[in-house]
Amino acid sequence: EVQLQESGPGLVKPSQSLSLTCSVTGYSITSNYWGWIRKFPGNKMEWMGYISYSGSTSYNPSLKSRISITRDTSKNQFFLQLNSVTTEDTATYYCARFTDTVAFDYWGQGVMVTVSS
Amino acid sequence: DIVLTQSPALAVSLGQRATISCKTNQNVDYYGNSYMHWYQQKPGQQPKLLIYLASNLASGIPARFSGRGSGTDFTLTIDPVEADDTATYYCQQSRNLPWTFGGGTKLELK
């Protein structure tokens, strides 16, 4: 069974970087696509970006140059880094898998990240 | 960006039909497929895929859930509604980057 699990700090200071890890079991990240989605307080959801089976990436332009998604295939993990965070980056962060239809069929449990001094 | 509009809330009685709508400001059809998907999210849980490509039931989802629509107008139907269906339902388009979500419809029981 495909399982995803996010991990990382729950509190980040403004202007610092947010770094999260998504650990995948039951499926290789060298197949299909792997993305990050966040849900803000108030329920708005935002797709942040993805990394493909080949390692190519795509990002939401709203995040401009602040975001980076990388991977470690030997550990079957992929990573999110979001730079220069502000309080507006406070959200629950999810990692998820999607296929060619771009429907997110497997999700992690999510990790709540608060940006506060 | 493609904007998806959902009604914030819907109240239905147990055993009745719930119809949740999602309207887009651009056509999400492409080569015979509608790139619209539906998710259910309960408090404290991750979203669960219900319907993909507008009308295809995801694995393990009961047939009480169905989706239809094309172009810019889509609906998710739950019939009959059960108590466990109280949740927030989101639509999501994958026709154009950046992929976007609707604001969610909270389904409550009368």
Coordinates of N, CA and C in Angstrom, one line a residue:
Chain A
E1 N 0.8 -1.2 0.0 CA 0.0 0.0 0.0 C 0.9 1.3 0.0
V2 N 0.5 2.2 -0.8 CA 1.3 3.5 -0.8 C 1.0 4.3 0.4
Q3 N 2.0 4.7 1.1 CA 1.9 5.6 2.2 C 2.9 6.7 2.2
L4 N 2.4 7.9 2.6 CA 3.2 9.1 2.6 C 3.2 9.7 4.0
Q5 N 4.3 10.2 4.4 CA 4.4 10.8 5.8 C 5.2 12.0 5.8
E6 N 4.6 13.1 6.1 CA 5.4 14.4 6.2 C 6.1 14.5 7.6
S7 N 7.2 15.2 7.6 CA 7.9 15.5 8.8 C 8.6 16.8 8.7
G8 N 8.8 17.4 9.8 CA 9.5 18.7 9.8 C 9.1 19.6 11.0
P9 N 9.7 20.7 11.2 CA 9.4 21.5 12.4 C 8.0 22.1 12.2
G10 N 7.3 22.2 13.4 CA 6.0 22.8 13.4 C 6.0 24.3 13.6
L11 N 7.2 24.9 13.9 CA 7.3 26.3 14.1 C 8.5 26.9 13.4
V12 N 8.3 27.9 12.6 CA 9.4 28.5 11.9 C 9.3 30.0 12.1
K13 N 10.4 30.7 12.2 CA 10.4 32.1 12.4 C 10.3 32.9 11.1
P14 N 9.7 34.0 11.1 CA 9.6 34.8 9.9 C 11.0 35.1 9.3
S15 N 11.0 35.1 8.0 CA 12.2 35.3 7.2 C 13.1 34.1 7.1
Q16 N 12.9 33.0 7.9 CA 13.6 31.8 7.8 C 13.1 30.9 6.7
S17 N 13.7 29.7 6.6 CA 13.2 28.7 5.6 C 12.5 27.6 6.3
L18 N 11.4 27.2 5.6 CA 10.6 26.0 6.0 C 11.1 24.8 5.2
S19 N 11.4 23.8 5.9 CA 11.9 22.5 5.3 C 11.1 21.3 5.7
L20 N 10.5 20.6 4.8 CA 9.7 19.5 5.1 C 10.2 18.3 4.3
T21 N 10.0 17.1 4.9 CA 10.3 15.8 4.2 C 9.1 15.0 4.0
C22 N 8.9 14.4 2.9 CA 7.9 13.4 2.7 C 8.5 12.1 2.4
S23 N 8.2 11.1 3.3 CA 8.8 9.8 3.2 C 7.7 8.9 2.6
V24 N 8.1 8.2 1.6 CA 7.1 7.3 0.9 C 7.5 5.9 1.1
T25 N 6.5 5.1 1.4 CA 6.6 3.6 1.5 C 5.6 2.9 0.6
G26 N 6.0 1.8 0.1 CA 5.0 1.0 -0.7 C 5.0 1.4 -2.2
Y27 N 5.8 2.3 -2.6 CA 5.9 2.7 -4.0 C 7.1 3.6 -4.2
S28 N 7.7 3.4 -5.4 CA 9.0 4.2 -5.7 C 8.7 5.6 -6.2
I29 N 9.4 6.5 -5.7 CA 9.2 7.9 -6.2 C 9.8 8.1 -7.6
T30 N 10.5 7.1 -8.1 CA 11.0 7.1 -9.5 C 9.9 6.8 -10.5
S31 N 8.7 6.6 -10.0 CA 7.5 6.4 -10.9 C 6.5 7.5 -10.5
N32 N 5.7 8.0 -11.5 CA 4.7 8.9 -11.3 C 5.2 10.3 -10.8
Y33 N 4.3 11.0 -10.1 CA 4.6 12.4 -9.8 C 4.3 12.6 -8.3
W34 N 5.0 13.6 -7.7 CA 4.9 13.8 -6.2 C 4.8 15.3 -5.9
G35 N 3.8 15.7 -5.2 CA 3.6 17.1 -5.1 C 3.4 17.5 -3.6
W36 N 3.4 18.8 -3.5 CA 3.1 19.5 -2.2 C 1.9 20.4 -2.3
I37 N 1.0 20.3 -1.4 CA -0.2 21.1 -1.3 C -0.3 21.6 0.1
R38 N -0.8 22.8 0.2 CA -1.0 23.3 1.6 C -2.4 23.8 1.7
K39 N -2.9 23.8 3.0 CA -4.2 24.2 3.3 C -4.1 25.3 4.4
F40 N -4.6 26.5 4.1 CA -4.5 27.6 5.0 C -5.6 27.6 6.0
P41 N -5.4 28.3 7.1 CA -6.6 28.5 8.0 C -7.7 29.1 7.3
G42 N -8.9 28.6 7.4 CA -10.0 29.1 6.6 C -10.3 28.3 5.4
N43 N -9.5 27.2 5.2 CA -9.8 26.1 4.2 C -9.3 26.3 2.8
K44 N -8.7 27.4 2.5 CA -8.2 27.6 1.1 C -7.1 26.6 0.9
M45 N -7.1 25.9 -0.3 CA -6.0 24.9 -0.6 C -5.2 25.5 -1.8
E46 N -3.9 25.2 -1.7 CA -3.0 25.7 -2.8 C -2.1 24.6 -3.2
W47 N -2.0 24.4 -4.5 CA -1.0 23.5 -5.0 C 0.3 24.3 -5.1
M48 N 1.4 23.7 -4.5 CA 2.7 24.4 -4.4 C 3.6 24.0 -5.5
G49 N 3.7 22.7 -5.8 CA 4.7 22.3 -6.8 C 4.8 20.8 -6.8
Y50 N 5.5 20.2 -7.8 CA 5.8 18.8 -7.8 C 7.1 18.5 -8.4
I51 N 7.5 17.2 -8.1 CA 8.7 16.6 -8.7 C 8.3 15.4 -9.4
S52 N 8.8 15.2 -10.6 CA 8.4 14.0 -11.4 C 9.2 12.8 -11.1
Y53 N 8.9 11.7 -11.8 CA 9.6 10.5 -11.7 C 11.1 10.6 -12.2
S54 N 11.3 11.6 -13.1 CA 12.6 11.8 -13.6 C 13.4 12.9 -12.9
G55 N 12.7 13.6 -11.9 CA 13.4 14.6 -11.2 C 13.1 16.0 -11.7
S56 N 12.3 16.1 -12.7 CA 11.9 17.5 -13.2 C 10.9 18.1 -12.2
T57 N 10.9 19.4 -12.2 CA 10.0 20.1 -11.2 C 9.1 21.1 -11.9
S58 N 8.0 21.4 -11.2 CA 7.2 22.5 -11.6 C 6.6 23.2 -10.4
Y59 N 6.5 24.5 -10.4 CA 6.2 25.2 -9.2 C 5.0 26.2 -9.5
N60 N 4.2 26.5 -8.5 CA 3.2 27.5 -8.6 C 3.9 28.9 -8.7
P61 N 3.5 29.6 -9.8 CA 4.2 31.0 -9.9 C 4.0 31.9 -8.7
S62 N 2.9 31.6 -8.0 CA 2.6 32.5 -6.8 C 3.7 32.4 -5.8
L63 N 4.5 31.3 -5.8 CA 5.6 31.2 -4.9 C 6.9 31.7 -5.4
K64 N 6.9 32.1 -6.7 CA 8.0 32.7 -7.3 C 9.3 31.9 -7.1
S65 N 10.3 32.5 -6.6 CA 11.6 31.9 -6.5 C 11.8 31.4 -5.1
R66 N 10.8 31.4 -4.3 CA 10.9 31.0 -2.9 C 11.0 29.5 -2.6
I67 N 10.5 28.7 -3.6 CA 10.2 27.3 -3.4 C 11.3 26.4 -4.2
S68 N 11.6 25.3 -3.5 CA 12.4 24.3 -4.2 C 11.9 22.9 -3.7
I69 N 11.8 22.0 -4.6 CA 11.4 20.6 -4.3 C 12.5 19.7 -4.9
T70 N 13.1 18.9 -4.0 CA 14.1 18.0 -4.4 C 13.8 16.6 -3.9
R71 N 14.7 15.6 -4.2 CA 14.4 14.2 -3.7 C 15.7 13.5 -3.4
D72 N 15.5 12.4 -2.7 CA 16.6 11.4 -2.5 C 16.0 10.1 -2.8
T73 N 16.3 9.6 -4.0 CA 15.7 8.3 -4.4 C 16.2 7.1 -3.6
S74 N 17.4 7.2 -3.0 CA 17.9 6.1 -2.2 C 17.1 5.9 -0.9
K75 N 16.5 7.0 -0.5 CA 15.7 7.0 0.7 C 14.2 7.0 0.4
N76 N 13.9 7.1 -0.9 CA 12.5 7.2 -1.3 C 11.8 8.4 -0.6
Q77 N 12.5 9.5 -0.6 CA 11.9 10.7 0.1 C 12.0 11.9 -0.9
F78 N 11.1 12.8 -0.7 CA 11.2 14.1 -1.4 C 11.0 15.2 -0.5
F79 N 11.4 16.4 -0.8 CA 11.6 17.5 0.1 C 11.0 18.8 -0.4
L80 N 10.5 19.6 0.6 CA 10.0 20.9 0.2 C 10.9 21.9 1.0
Q81 N 11.4 22.9 0.3 CA 12.0 24.1 1.0 C 11.3 25.3 0.5
L82 N 10.9 26.1 1.5 CA 10.2 27.4 1.2 C 11.0 28.5 1.9
N83 N 11.5 29.4 1.2 CA 12.4 30.4 1.8 C 11.6 31.7 2.1
S84 N 12.2 32.5 3.0 CA 11.7 33.8 3.3 C 10.3 33.8 3.7
V85 N 9.9 32.9 4.7 CA 8.5 32.7 5.1 C 8.0 33.9 5.8
T86 N 6.7 34.1 5.7 CA 6.0 35.1 6.5 C 4.9 34.4 7.2
T87 N 4.1 35.2 8.0 CA 3.0 34.6 8.7 C 2.0 34.0 7.8
E88 N 1.9 34.5 6.5 CA 1.0 34.1 5.5 C 1.3 32.6 5.1
D89 N 2.4 32.1 5.4 CA 2.8 30.7 5.1 C 2.3 29.8 6.1
T90 N 1.7 30.2 7.2 CA 1.1 29.4 8.2 C 0.0 28.5 7.6
A91 N 0.2 27.2 7.6 CA -0.8 26.3 6.9 C -0.5 24.9 7.4
T92 N -1.3 24.0 7.0 CA -1.1 22.5 7.0 C -0.5 22.1 5.7
Y93 N 0.6 21.5 5.7 CA 1.3 21.1 4.5 C 1.1 19.6 4.2
Y94 N 0.7 19.2 3.0 CA 0.5 17.9 2.6 C 1.5 17.5 1.5
C95 N 1.9 16.3 1.5 CA 2.6 15.7 0.3 C 1.6 14.7 -0.3
A96 N 1.7 14.5 -1.6 CA 0.7 13.7 -2.3 C 1.3 13.1 -3.6
R97 N 0.7 12.0 -4.0 CA 1.1 11.4 -5.3 C 0.0 11.7 -6.3
F98 N 0.4 11.9 -7.5 CA -0.6 12.0 -8.6 C 0.0 11.3 -9.8
T99 N -1.0 10.9 -10.7 CA -0.6 10.2 -11.9 C -0.9 11.1 -13.1
D100 N -1.0 10.5 -14.3 CA -1.2 11.4 -15.5 C -2.5 12.2 -15.5
T101 N -3.5 11.7 -14.7 CA -4.7 12.5 -14.7 C -4.6 13.7 -13.8
V102 N -3.5 13.8 -13.0 CA -3.3 14.9 -12.1 C -4.4 14.9 -11.0
A103 N -4.9 13.8 -10.6 CA -5.7 13.7 -9.5 C -4.8 13.1 -8.4
F104 N -4.9 13.8 -7.2 CA -4.0 13.4 -6.1 C -4.6 12.2 -5.4
D105 N -4.1 11.0 -5.6 CA -4.7 9.8 -5.2 C -4.2 9.3 -3.8
Y106 N -3.0 9.6 -3.4 CA -2.5 9.3 -2.1 C -2.0 10.5 -1.4
W107 N -2.3 10.7 -0.2 CA -1.9 11.9 0.6 C -1.3 11.5 1.9
G108 N -0.4 12.3 2.4 CA 0.1 12.2 3.7 C -0.9 12.7 4.7
Q109 N -0.6 12.5 6.0 CA -1.5 13.0 7.0 C -1.5 14.5 7.2
G110 N -0.4 15.1 6.7 CA -0.3 16.6 6.8 C 0.5 17.0 8.1
V111 N 1.2 18.1 8.0 CA 1.9 18.6 9.1 C 1.6 20.1 9.2
M112 N 1.2 20.5 10.4 CA 0.9 21.9 10.6 C 2.1 22.7 10.9
V113 N 2.3 23.8 10.1 CA 3.5 24.6 10.3 C 3.0 26.1 10.6
T114 N 3.5 26.6 11.7 CA 3.1 28.0 12.1 C 4.4 28.8 11.9
V115 N 4.2 30.0 11.3 CA 5.3 30.9 11.2 C 5.0 32.0 12.2
S116 N 5.9 32.1 13.1 CA 5.7 33.1 14.2 C 7.0 33.3 14.9
S117 N 7.2 34.6 15.3 CA 8.4 34.9 16.1 C 8.3 34.5 17.6
Chain B
D1 N -4.9 32.2 -13.8 CA -5.3 31.0 -13.1 C -6.7 30.7 -13.2
I2 N -7.1 29.4 -13.3 CA -8.5 29.0 -13.4 C -9.1 29.1 -12.0
V3 N -10.2 29.8 -11.9 CA -10.9 29.9 -10.6 C -12.0 28.9 -10.5
L4 N -12.1 28.2 -9.4 CA -13.2 27.3 -9.1 C -14.1 27.8 -8.0
T5 N -15.4 27.9 -8.3 CA -16.3 28.5 -7.3 C -17.3 27.4 -6.8
Q6 N -17.3 27.3 -5.5 CA -18.2 26.3 -4.8 C -19.1 27.1 -3.8
S7 N -20.3 26.6 -3.5 CA -21.1 27.2 -2.4 C -20.4 26.8 -1.1
P8 N -20.4 27.6 -0.1 CA -19.7 27.3 1.1 C -20.3 26.2 1.9
A9 N -21.6 26.0 1.9 CA -22.2 25.0 2.7 C -23.5 24.5 2.1
L10 N -23.8 23.2 2.5 CA -25.0 22.6 2.1 C -25.6 21.7 3.2
A11 N -26.9 21.8 3.5 CA -27.5 21.0 4.5 C -28.5 20.0 3.9
V12 N -28.4 18.8 4.2 CA -29.3 17.8 3.6 C -29.7 16.8 4.8
S13 N -30.8 16.1 4.5 CA -31.3 15.1 5.5 C -30.7 13.8 5.2
L14 N -30.5 12.9 6.2 CA -30.1 11.6 6.0 C -31.0 10.9 5.0
G15 N -30.3 10.1 4.1 CA -31.1 9.4 3.1 C -31.5 10.1 1.9
Q16 N -31.3 11.4 1.9 CA -31.6 12.3 0.8 C -30.4 12.4 -0.1
R17 N -30.6 13.1 -1.2 CA -29.5 13.4 -2.2 C -28.9 14.7 -1.9
A18 N -27.5 14.7 -2.0 CA -26.8 16.0 -1.9 C -26.1 16.2 -3.2
T19 N -26.3 17.4 -3.7 CA -25.6 17.8 -5.0 C -24.7 19.0 -4.8
I20 N -23.5 18.9 -5.0 CA -22.5 19.9 -4.7 C -21.9 20.4 -6.1
S21 N -22.0 21.7 -6.3 CA -21.6 22.2 -7.6 C -20.2 22.9 -7.5
C22 N -19.6 22.9 -8.7 CA -18.3 23.5 -8.9 C -18.3 24.2 -10.3
K23 N -18.1 25.5 -10.3 CA -18.1 26.2 -11.6 C -16.7 26.8 -11.8
T24 N -16.2 26.7 -13.0 CA -14.9 27.3 -13.4 C -15.0 28.4 -14.3
N25 N -14.0 29.3 -14.3 CA -14.1 30.5 -15.2 C -13.4 30.2 -16.5
Q26 N -12.9 29.0 -16.7 CA -12.4 28.6 -18.0 C -12.7 27.1 -18.2
N27 N -12.8 26.8 -19.5 CA -13.1 25.4 -19.8 C -12.0 24.4 -19.4
V28 N -12.3 23.3 -18.7 CA -11.3 22.4 -18.3 C -11.3 21.1 -19.1
D29 N -12.0 21.1 -20.2 CA -12.0 20.0 -21.1 C -10.8 20.0 -22.0
Y30 N -10.3 18.8 -22.3 CA -9.2 18.6 -23.2 C -9.2 17.2 -23.8
Y31 N -9.3 17.2 -25.1 CA -9.2 15.9 -25.8 C -10.1 14.9 -25.2
G32 N -11.4 15.3 -25.0 CA -12.4 14.3 -24.5 C -12.4 14.0 -23.1
N33 N -11.5 14.6 -22.3 CA -11.5 14.5 -20.8 C -11.8 15.8 -20.2
S34 N -12.5 15.7 -19.1 CA -12.7 16.9 -18.2 C -11.7 16.8 -17.0
Y35 N -10.8 17.7 -16.9 CA -9.8 17.6 -15.9 C -10.2 18.2 -14.6
M36 N -11.2 17.6 -14.0 CA -11.9 18.0 -12.8 C -11.9 16.8 -11.8
H37 N -11.6 17.0 -10.6 CA -11.5 16.0 -9.6 C -12.2 16.5 -8.3
W38 N -12.6 15.5 -7.5 CA -13.3 15.8 -6.3 C -12.7 15.1 -5.1
Y39 N -12.6 15.8 -3.9 CA -12.1 15.2 -2.7 C -13.0 15.4 -1.5
Q40 N -12.9 14.5 -0.6 CA -13.6 14.7 0.7 C -12.6 14.9 1.8
Q41 N -12.8 15.8 2.7 CA -11.9 16.0 3.8 C -12.7 16.2 5.1
K42 N -12.4 15.3 6.0 CA -12.9 15.4 7.4 C -12.0 16.1 8.3
P43 N -12.5 16.7 9.4 CA -11.6 17.4 10.3 C -10.4 16.5 10.8
G44 N -9.2 17.0 10.7 CA -8.1 16.3 11.2 C -7.5 15.2 10.3
Q45 N -8.1 15.1 9.2 CA -7.7 14.0 8.2 C -7.2 14.7 6.9
Q46 N -6.5 13.9 6.1 CA -6.1 14.3 4.8 C -7.2 14.2 3.8
P47 N -7.2 15.0 2.7 CA -8.2 14.8 1.7 C -8.2 13.4 1.1
K48 N -9.3 13.0 0.7 CA -9.5 11.7 0.0 C -10.0 11.9 -1.4
L49 N -9.4 11.3 -2.3 CA -9.9 11.4 -3.7 C -11.2 10.6 -3.9
L50 N -12.2 11.2 -4.4 CA -13.5 10.5 -4.6 C -13.7 10.3 -6.1
I51 N -13.6 11.3 -6.9 CA -13.9 11.2 -8.3 C -12.7 11.9 -9.1
Y52 N -12.3 11.2 -10.2 CA -11.3 11.8 -11.0 C -11.8 11.9 -12.4
L53 N -11.3 12.9 -13.2 CA -11.7 13.2 -14.5 C -13.3 13.3 -14.6
A54 N -13.8 14.0 -13.7 CA -15.2 14.4 -13.6 C -16.2 13.4 -13.2
S55 N -16.0 12.1 -13.7 CA -17.0 11.1 -13.5 C -16.5 9.7 -13.1
N56 N -15.2 9.6 -12.9 CA -14.7 8.3 -12.6 C -14.5 8.1 -11.1
L57 N -15.1 7.0 -10.6 CA -15.0 6.7 -9.2 C -13.7 6.2 -8.8
A58 N -13.1 6.8 -7.8 CA -11.8 6.4 -7.3 C -11.9 5.1 -6.6
S59 N -10.7 4.4 -6.5 CA -10.7 3.1 -5.9 C -11.2 3.1 -4.4
G60 N -12.1 2.1 -4.1 CA -12.6 2.0 -2.8 C -13.7 3.0 -2.4
I61 N -14.2 3.8 -3.3 CA -15.2 4.8 -3.0 C -16.6 4.2 -3.3
P62 N -17.5 4.3 -2.4 CA -18.8 3.6 -2.6 C -19.6 4.3 -3.8
A63 N -20.4 3.5 -4.4 CA -21.2 4.0 -5.6 C -22.2 5.1 -5.3
R64 N -22.4 5.4 -4.0 CA -23.3 6.5 -3.6 C -22.7 7.8 -4.1
F65 N -21.4 7.8 -4.4 CA -20.8 9.0 -4.9 C -20.7 9.0 -6.4
S66 N -21.1 10.1 -7.0 CA -21.0 10.1 -8.5 C -20.7 11.6 -8.9
G67 N -20.0 11.7 -10.1 CA -19.7 13.0 -10.6 C -20.1 13.1 -12.0
R68 N -20.4 14.4 -12.4 CA -20.8 14.6 -13.8 C -20.5 16.1 -14.1
G69 N -20.5 16.3 -15.4 CA -20.3 17.7 -15.9 C -19.2 17.7 -16.9
S70 N -19.1 18.9 -17.6 CA -18.1 19.1 -18.6 C -17.9 20.6 -18.8
G71 N -16.8 21.0 -19.4 CA -16.7 22.4 -19.7 C -16.4 23.3 -18.5
T72 N -17.4 23.9 -18.0 CA -17.2 24.8 -16.8 C -18.1 24.5 -15.7
D73 N -19.0 23.5 -15.8 CA -20.0 23.2 -14.8 C -19.9 21.7 -14.4
F74 N -19.7 21.5 -13.1 CA -19.5 20.1 -12.6 C -20.3 20.0 -11.3
T75 N -20.7 18.7 -11.1 CA -21.4 18.4 -9.8 C -20.9 17.1 -9.2
L76 N -20.9 17.1 -7.9 CA -20.7 15.8 -7.2 C -22.0 15.5 -6.5
T77 N -22.5 14.3 -6.6 CA -23.7 13.9 -6.0 C -23.5 12.7 -5.0
I78 N -24.1 12.8 -3.9 CA -24.1 11.8 -2.9 C -25.5 11.3 -2.7
D79 N -25.8 10.1 -3.0 CA -27.2 9.6 -2.9 C -27.2 8.1 -2.6
P80 N -27.7 7.7 -1.4 CA -28.2 8.6 -0.4 C -27.1 9.0 0.6
V81 N -27.4 10.2 1.2 CA -26.4 10.7 2.2 C -26.5 9.9 3.5
E82 N -25.3 9.6 4.0 CA -25.1 8.9 5.3 C -24.5 9.8 6.3
A83 N -24.6 9.5 7.5 CA -24.0 10.3 8.6 C -22.5 10.6 8.4
D84 N -21.9 9.5 8.0 CA -20.4 9.6 7.8 C -20.0 10.5 6.7
D85 N -20.9 11.0 5.9 CA -20.6 11.9 4.8 C -20.4 13.3 5.2
T86 N -20.7 13.7 6.4 CA -20.4 15.1 6.9 C -18.9 15.4 6.8
A87 N -18.6 16.3 5.9 CA -17.2 16.7 5.6 C -17.2 17.9 4.7
T88 N -16.0 18.3 4.4 CA -15.9 19.4 3.4 C -15.4 18.8 2.1
Y89 N -16.1 19.2 1.0 CA -15.8 18.6 -0.3 C -15.2 19.7 -1.2
Y90 N -14.1 19.3 -1.9 CA -13.3 20.2 -2.7 C -13.3 19.7 -4.2
C91 N -13.4 20.6 -5.1 CA -13.1 20.3 -6.5 C -11.7 20.8 -6.8
Q92 N -11.1 20.2 -7.8 CA -9.7 20.6 -8.2 C -9.6 20.4 -9.7
Q93 N -9.0 21.4 -10.4 CA -8.8 21.3 -11.8 C -7.3 21.0 -12.1
S94 N -7.1 20.2 -13.2 CA -5.7 19.9 -13.6 C -5.6 20.2 -15.1
R95 N -6.4 21.0 -15.6 CA -6.4 21.4 -17.1 C -5.2 22.3 -17.3
N96 N -5.0 23.3 -16.5 CA -3.9 24.3 -16.7 C -3.2 24.4 -15.4
L97 N -1.8 24.6 -15.5 CA -1.0 25.1 -14.4 C -1.3 26.6 -14.2
P98 N -1.3 27.0 -12.9 CA -1.2 26.2 -11.7 C -2.5 25.5 -11.4
W99 N -2.4 24.2 -11.0 CA -3.6 23.5 -10.6 C -4.3 24.2 -9.4
T100 N -5.6 24.3 -9.4 CA -6.3 25.1 -8.4 C -7.4 24.3 -7.8
F101 N -7.8 24.7 -6.6 CA -8.9 24.1 -5.9 C -10.0 25.1 -5.7
G102 N -11.2 24.5 -5.6 CA -12.3 25.3 -5.1 C -12.2 25.6 -3.6
G103 N -13.1 26.5 -3.2 CA -13.0 26.9 -1.8 C -13.6 25.9 -0.8
G104 N -14.2 24.9 -1.3 CA -14.8 23.8 -0.5 C -16.3 24.0 -0.1
T105 N -17.0 23.0 0.0 CA -18.4 23.0 0.4 C -18.5 22.1 1.6
K106 N -19.0 22.7 2.7 CA -19.2 21.9 3.9 C -20.6 21.3 3.9
L107 N -20.6 20.0 4.0 CA -21.9 19.2 4.0 C -22.3 18.9 5.4
E108 N -23.5 19.4 5.7 CA -24.0 19.2 7.1 C -25.3 18.5 7.0
L109 N -25.7 17.8 8.1 CA -27.0 17.2 8.2 C -28.0 18.1 8.8
K110 N -29.2 18.0 8.2 CA -30.3 18.8 8.8 C -30.8 18.1 10.1

